XYZ file of C-alpha atoms in Angstrom:
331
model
C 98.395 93.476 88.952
C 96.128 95.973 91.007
C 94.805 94.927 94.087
C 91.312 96.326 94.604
C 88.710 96.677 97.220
C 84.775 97.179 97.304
C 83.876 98.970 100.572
C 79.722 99.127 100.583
C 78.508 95.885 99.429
C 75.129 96.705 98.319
C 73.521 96.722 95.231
C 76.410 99.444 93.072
C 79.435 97.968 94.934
C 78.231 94.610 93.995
C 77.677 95.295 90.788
C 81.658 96.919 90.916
C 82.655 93.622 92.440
C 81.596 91.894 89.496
C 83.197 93.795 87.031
C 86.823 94.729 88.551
C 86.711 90.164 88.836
C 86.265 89.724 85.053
C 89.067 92.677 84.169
C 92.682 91.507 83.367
C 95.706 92.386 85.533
C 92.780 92.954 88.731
C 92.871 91.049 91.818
C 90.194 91.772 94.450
C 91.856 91.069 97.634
C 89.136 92.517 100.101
C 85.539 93.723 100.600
C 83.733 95.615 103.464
C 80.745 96.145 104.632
C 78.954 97.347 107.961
C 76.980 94.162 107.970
C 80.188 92.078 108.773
C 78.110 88.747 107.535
C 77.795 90.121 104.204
C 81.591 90.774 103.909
C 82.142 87.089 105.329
C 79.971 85.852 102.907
C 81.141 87.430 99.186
C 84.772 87.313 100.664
C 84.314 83.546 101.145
C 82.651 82.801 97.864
C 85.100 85.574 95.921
C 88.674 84.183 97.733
C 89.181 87.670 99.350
C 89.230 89.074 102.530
C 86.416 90.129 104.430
C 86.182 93.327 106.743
C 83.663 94.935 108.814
C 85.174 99.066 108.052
C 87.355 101.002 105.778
C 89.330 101.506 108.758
C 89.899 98.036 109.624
C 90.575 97.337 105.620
C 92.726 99.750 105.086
C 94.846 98.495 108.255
C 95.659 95.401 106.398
C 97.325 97.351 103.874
C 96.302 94.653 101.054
C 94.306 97.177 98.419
C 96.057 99.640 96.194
C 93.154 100.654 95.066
C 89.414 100.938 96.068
C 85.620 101.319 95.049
C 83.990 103.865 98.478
C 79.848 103.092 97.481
C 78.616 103.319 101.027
C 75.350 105.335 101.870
C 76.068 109.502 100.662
C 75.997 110.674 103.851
C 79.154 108.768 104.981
C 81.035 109.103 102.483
C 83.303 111.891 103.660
C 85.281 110.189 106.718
C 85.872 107.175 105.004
C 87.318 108.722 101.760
C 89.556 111.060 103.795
C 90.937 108.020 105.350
C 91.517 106.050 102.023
C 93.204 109.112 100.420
C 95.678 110.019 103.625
C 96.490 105.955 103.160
C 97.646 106.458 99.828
C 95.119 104.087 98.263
C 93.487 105.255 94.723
C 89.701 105.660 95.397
C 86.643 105.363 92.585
C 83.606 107.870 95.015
C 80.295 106.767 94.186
C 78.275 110.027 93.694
C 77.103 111.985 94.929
C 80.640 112.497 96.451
C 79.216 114.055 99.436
C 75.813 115.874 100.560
C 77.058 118.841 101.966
C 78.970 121.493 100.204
C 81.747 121.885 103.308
C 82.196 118.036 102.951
C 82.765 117.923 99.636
C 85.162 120.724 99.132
C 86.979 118.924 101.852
C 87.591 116.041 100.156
C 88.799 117.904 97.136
C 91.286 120.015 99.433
C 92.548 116.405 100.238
C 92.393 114.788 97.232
C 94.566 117.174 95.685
C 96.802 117.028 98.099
C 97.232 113.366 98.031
C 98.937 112.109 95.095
C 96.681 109.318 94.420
C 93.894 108.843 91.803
C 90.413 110.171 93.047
C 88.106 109.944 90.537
C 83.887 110.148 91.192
C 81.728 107.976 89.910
C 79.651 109.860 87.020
C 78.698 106.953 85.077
C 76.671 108.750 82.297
C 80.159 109.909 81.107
C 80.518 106.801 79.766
C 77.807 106.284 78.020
C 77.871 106.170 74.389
C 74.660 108.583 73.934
C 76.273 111.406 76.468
C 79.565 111.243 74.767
C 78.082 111.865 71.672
C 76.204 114.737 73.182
C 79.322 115.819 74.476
C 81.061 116.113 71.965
C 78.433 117.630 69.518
C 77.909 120.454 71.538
C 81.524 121.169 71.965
C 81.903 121.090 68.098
C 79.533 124.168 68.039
C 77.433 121.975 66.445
C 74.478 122.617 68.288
C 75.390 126.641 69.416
C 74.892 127.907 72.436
C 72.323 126.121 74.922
C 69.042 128.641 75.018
C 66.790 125.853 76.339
C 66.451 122.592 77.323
C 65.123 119.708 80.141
C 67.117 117.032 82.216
C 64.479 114.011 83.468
C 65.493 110.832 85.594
C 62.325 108.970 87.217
C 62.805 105.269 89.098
C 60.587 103.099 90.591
C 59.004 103.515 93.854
C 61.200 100.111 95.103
C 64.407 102.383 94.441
C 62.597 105.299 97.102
C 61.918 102.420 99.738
C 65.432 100.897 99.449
C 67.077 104.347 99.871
C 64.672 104.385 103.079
C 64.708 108.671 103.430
C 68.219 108.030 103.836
C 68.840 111.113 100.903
C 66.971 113.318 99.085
C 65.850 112.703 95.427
C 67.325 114.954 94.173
C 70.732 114.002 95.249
C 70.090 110.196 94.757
C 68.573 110.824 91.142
C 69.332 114.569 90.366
C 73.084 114.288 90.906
C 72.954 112.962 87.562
C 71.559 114.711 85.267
C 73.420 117.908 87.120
C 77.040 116.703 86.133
C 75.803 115.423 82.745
C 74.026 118.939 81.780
C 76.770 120.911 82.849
C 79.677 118.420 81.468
C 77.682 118.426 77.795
C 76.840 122.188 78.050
C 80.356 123.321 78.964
C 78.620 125.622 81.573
C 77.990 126.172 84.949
C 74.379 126.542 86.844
C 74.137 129.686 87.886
C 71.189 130.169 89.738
C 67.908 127.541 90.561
C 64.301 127.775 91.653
C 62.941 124.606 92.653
C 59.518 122.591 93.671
C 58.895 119.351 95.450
C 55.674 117.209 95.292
C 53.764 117.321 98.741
C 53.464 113.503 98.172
C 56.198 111.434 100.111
C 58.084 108.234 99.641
C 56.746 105.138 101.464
C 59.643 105.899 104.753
C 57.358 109.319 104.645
C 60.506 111.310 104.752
C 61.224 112.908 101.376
C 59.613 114.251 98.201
C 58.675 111.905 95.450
C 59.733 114.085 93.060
C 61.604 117.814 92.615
C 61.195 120.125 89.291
C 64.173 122.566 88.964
C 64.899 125.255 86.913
C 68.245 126.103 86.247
C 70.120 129.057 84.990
C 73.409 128.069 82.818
C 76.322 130.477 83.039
C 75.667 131.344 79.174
C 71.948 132.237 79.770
C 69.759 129.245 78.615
C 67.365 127.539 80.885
C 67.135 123.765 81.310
C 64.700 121.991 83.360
C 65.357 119.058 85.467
C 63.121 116.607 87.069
C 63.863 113.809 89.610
C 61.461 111.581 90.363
C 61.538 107.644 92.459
C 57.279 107.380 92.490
C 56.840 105.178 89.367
C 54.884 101.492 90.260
C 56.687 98.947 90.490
C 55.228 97.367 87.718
C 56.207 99.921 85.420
C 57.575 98.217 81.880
C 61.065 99.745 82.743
C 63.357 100.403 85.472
C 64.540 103.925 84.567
C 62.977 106.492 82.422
C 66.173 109.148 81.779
C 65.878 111.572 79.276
C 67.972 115.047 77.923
C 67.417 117.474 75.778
C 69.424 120.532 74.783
C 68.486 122.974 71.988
C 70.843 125.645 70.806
C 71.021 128.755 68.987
C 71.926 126.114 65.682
C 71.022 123.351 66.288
C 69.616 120.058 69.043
C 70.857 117.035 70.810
C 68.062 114.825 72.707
C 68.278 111.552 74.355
C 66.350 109.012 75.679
C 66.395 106.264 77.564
C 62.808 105.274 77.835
C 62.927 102.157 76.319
C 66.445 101.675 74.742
C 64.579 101.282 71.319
C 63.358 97.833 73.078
C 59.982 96.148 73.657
C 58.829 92.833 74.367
C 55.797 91.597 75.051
C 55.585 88.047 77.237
C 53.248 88.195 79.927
C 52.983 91.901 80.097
C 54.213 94.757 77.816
C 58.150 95.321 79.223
C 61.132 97.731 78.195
C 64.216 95.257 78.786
C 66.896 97.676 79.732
C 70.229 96.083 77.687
C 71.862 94.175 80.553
C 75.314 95.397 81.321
C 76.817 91.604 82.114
C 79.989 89.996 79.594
C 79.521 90.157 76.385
C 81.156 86.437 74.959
C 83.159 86.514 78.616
C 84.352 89.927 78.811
C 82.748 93.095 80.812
C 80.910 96.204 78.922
C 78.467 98.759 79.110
C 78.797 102.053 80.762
C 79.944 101.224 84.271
C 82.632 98.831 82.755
C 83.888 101.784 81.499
C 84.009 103.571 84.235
C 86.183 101.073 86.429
C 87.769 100.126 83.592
C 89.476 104.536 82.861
C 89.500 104.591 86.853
C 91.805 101.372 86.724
C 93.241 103.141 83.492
C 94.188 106.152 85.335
C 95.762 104.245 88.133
C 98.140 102.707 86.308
C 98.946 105.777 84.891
C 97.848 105.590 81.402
C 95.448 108.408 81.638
C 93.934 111.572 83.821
C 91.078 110.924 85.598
C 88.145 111.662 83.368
C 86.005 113.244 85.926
C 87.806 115.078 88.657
C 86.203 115.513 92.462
C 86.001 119.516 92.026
C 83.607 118.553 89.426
C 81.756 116.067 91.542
C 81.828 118.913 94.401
C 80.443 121.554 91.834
C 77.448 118.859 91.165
C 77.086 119.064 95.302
C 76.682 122.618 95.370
C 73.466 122.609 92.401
C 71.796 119.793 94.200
C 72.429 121.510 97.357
C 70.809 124.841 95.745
C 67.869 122.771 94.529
C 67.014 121.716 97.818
C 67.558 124.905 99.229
C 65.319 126.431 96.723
C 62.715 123.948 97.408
C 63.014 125.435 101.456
C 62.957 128.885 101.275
C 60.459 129.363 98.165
C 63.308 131.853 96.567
C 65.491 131.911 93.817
C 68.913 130.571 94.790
C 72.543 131.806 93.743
C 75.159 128.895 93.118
C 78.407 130.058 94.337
C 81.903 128.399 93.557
C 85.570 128.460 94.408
């Protein structure tokens, strides 16, 4: 049995809650939150234990294992301190928002001797496995061109509250899945934001990038959180790669669904049990992180991959300040 924790109860670490309660051989024995009344509440209706920090959590020394999906910006602190504790931690991404924080954490999650393991979901997707694994056949050649696109609603921009930047709330990605399919590096970025703002007034409401790959295509990514509300779906993600021999696109529009009740919708296939047990893409991903815990398998995604995904988002903002074209460096 692995004991597991949620730390960050809003709307992701719920939705890990759920999912780590319907898997066999999990307990969850504690959740956190800064809002302590939130905690109280889920830990009273879930028969856990409720806490009000990771500190305080990981004092109780009840978790062998835990989901870190607090706001970016605070992620570093807390995951240092569930690493040093010897507790196996699933990093929502992005893992950090700063490049110094985010090599930091991979200096001590290599050090640790636990499982540390960010949270790229579109790894475990169906559609970007098959991508993956098409272009690593040599099916498709060698990426000459190509365009990354991820645009939410306007609601997602005013629940994030200017707390991040799009492009590291959206971007972050289409980043690791363009360089994880392509089997290359970004290079080098130049990079626009929209002089519109989300509703908190303090960020772009959307970025266009253009990034260099190590092998010398070009792929261009957008990010965008301005769509209505009323827009028929909830996420409008697409990729496309073409080769030197050949192409692999996706989309995500619609999911190849319509409906039409009182208005023209795109139902997005829920990702709840399937005749009582868990699926879809984030069920995967808790299900190889609980995987690799028990020792079954590696990680799947490792945090010096998460921390190169840091350093392109990082560049595309910086390109968006100074105007220039912007070198990625890494160690």
């Amino acid at each position: 049995m692995v004991r597991v924790g949620v730390i960050g109860l809003g709307a992701i670490g719920r939705e890990h809650l759920e999912i780590y309660r319907e898997i066999p051989g999990v307990e969850v024995t504690a959740v956190a939150d800064f809002a302590r009344d939130v905690a109280d509440e889920i830990a009273a209706e879930i028969g856990a234990r409720s806490f009000g920090s990771a500190t305080e959590l990981l004092e109780a020394g009840i978790v062998d294992a835990v989901t870190l999906s607090t706001p970016d910006h605070l992620h570093h602190d807390d995951a240092v301190r569930i690493l040093e504790a010897g507790v196996h931690l699933l990093l929502e991404k992005p893992i950090a928002t700063t490049v110094e924080e985010s090599d930091d954490l991979v200096r001590v999650a290599e050090a640790s001797g636990v499982v540390a393991m960010p949270g790229h979901t579109l790894r475990f997707a169906n559609q970007y496995l098959t991508a993956k694994r098409l272009v690593a056949s040599g099916a498709v050649g060698s990426v000459v061109h190509g365009n990354v696109r991820r645009n939410n609603k306007v609601g997602v921009a005013r629940r994030v509250g200017g707390r991040t930047s799009v492009t590291f709330f959206l971007g972050i990605h289409d980043i690791d899945a363009l360089t994880w399919i392509a089997g290359e590096r970004v290079t080098a970025v130049q990079a626009f934001a929209s002089e519109q703002r989300t509703p908190d007034g303090g960020q772009a409401v959307a970025v266009s990038a253009n990034l260099r790959l190590a092998g010398g295509g070009v792929v261009a990514l957008e990010a965008a959180w301005g769509l209505p509300d009323a827009y028929p779906t909830d996420i409008d993600a697409r990729l496309r790669l073409v080769g030197d021999a050949g192409e692999v696109r996706i989309d995500i529009h619609d999911f190849g669904m319509s409906a039409f009740t009182d208005g023209l919708t795109y139902p997005v296939p829920a990702a709840g049990p399937v005749y009582g047990a868990p699926q879809g893409m984030l069920y995967e991903e808790l299900n190889a992180f609980l995987r690799a815990v028990r020792g079954e398998i590696e990680a799947p995604v490792t945090m010096r991959e998460a921390a190169d995904a840091v350093r392109v988002a990082t560049a595309i903002d910086r390109a968006i300040a100074s105007g220039q074209t912007e070198t990625v460096e890494y160690r």
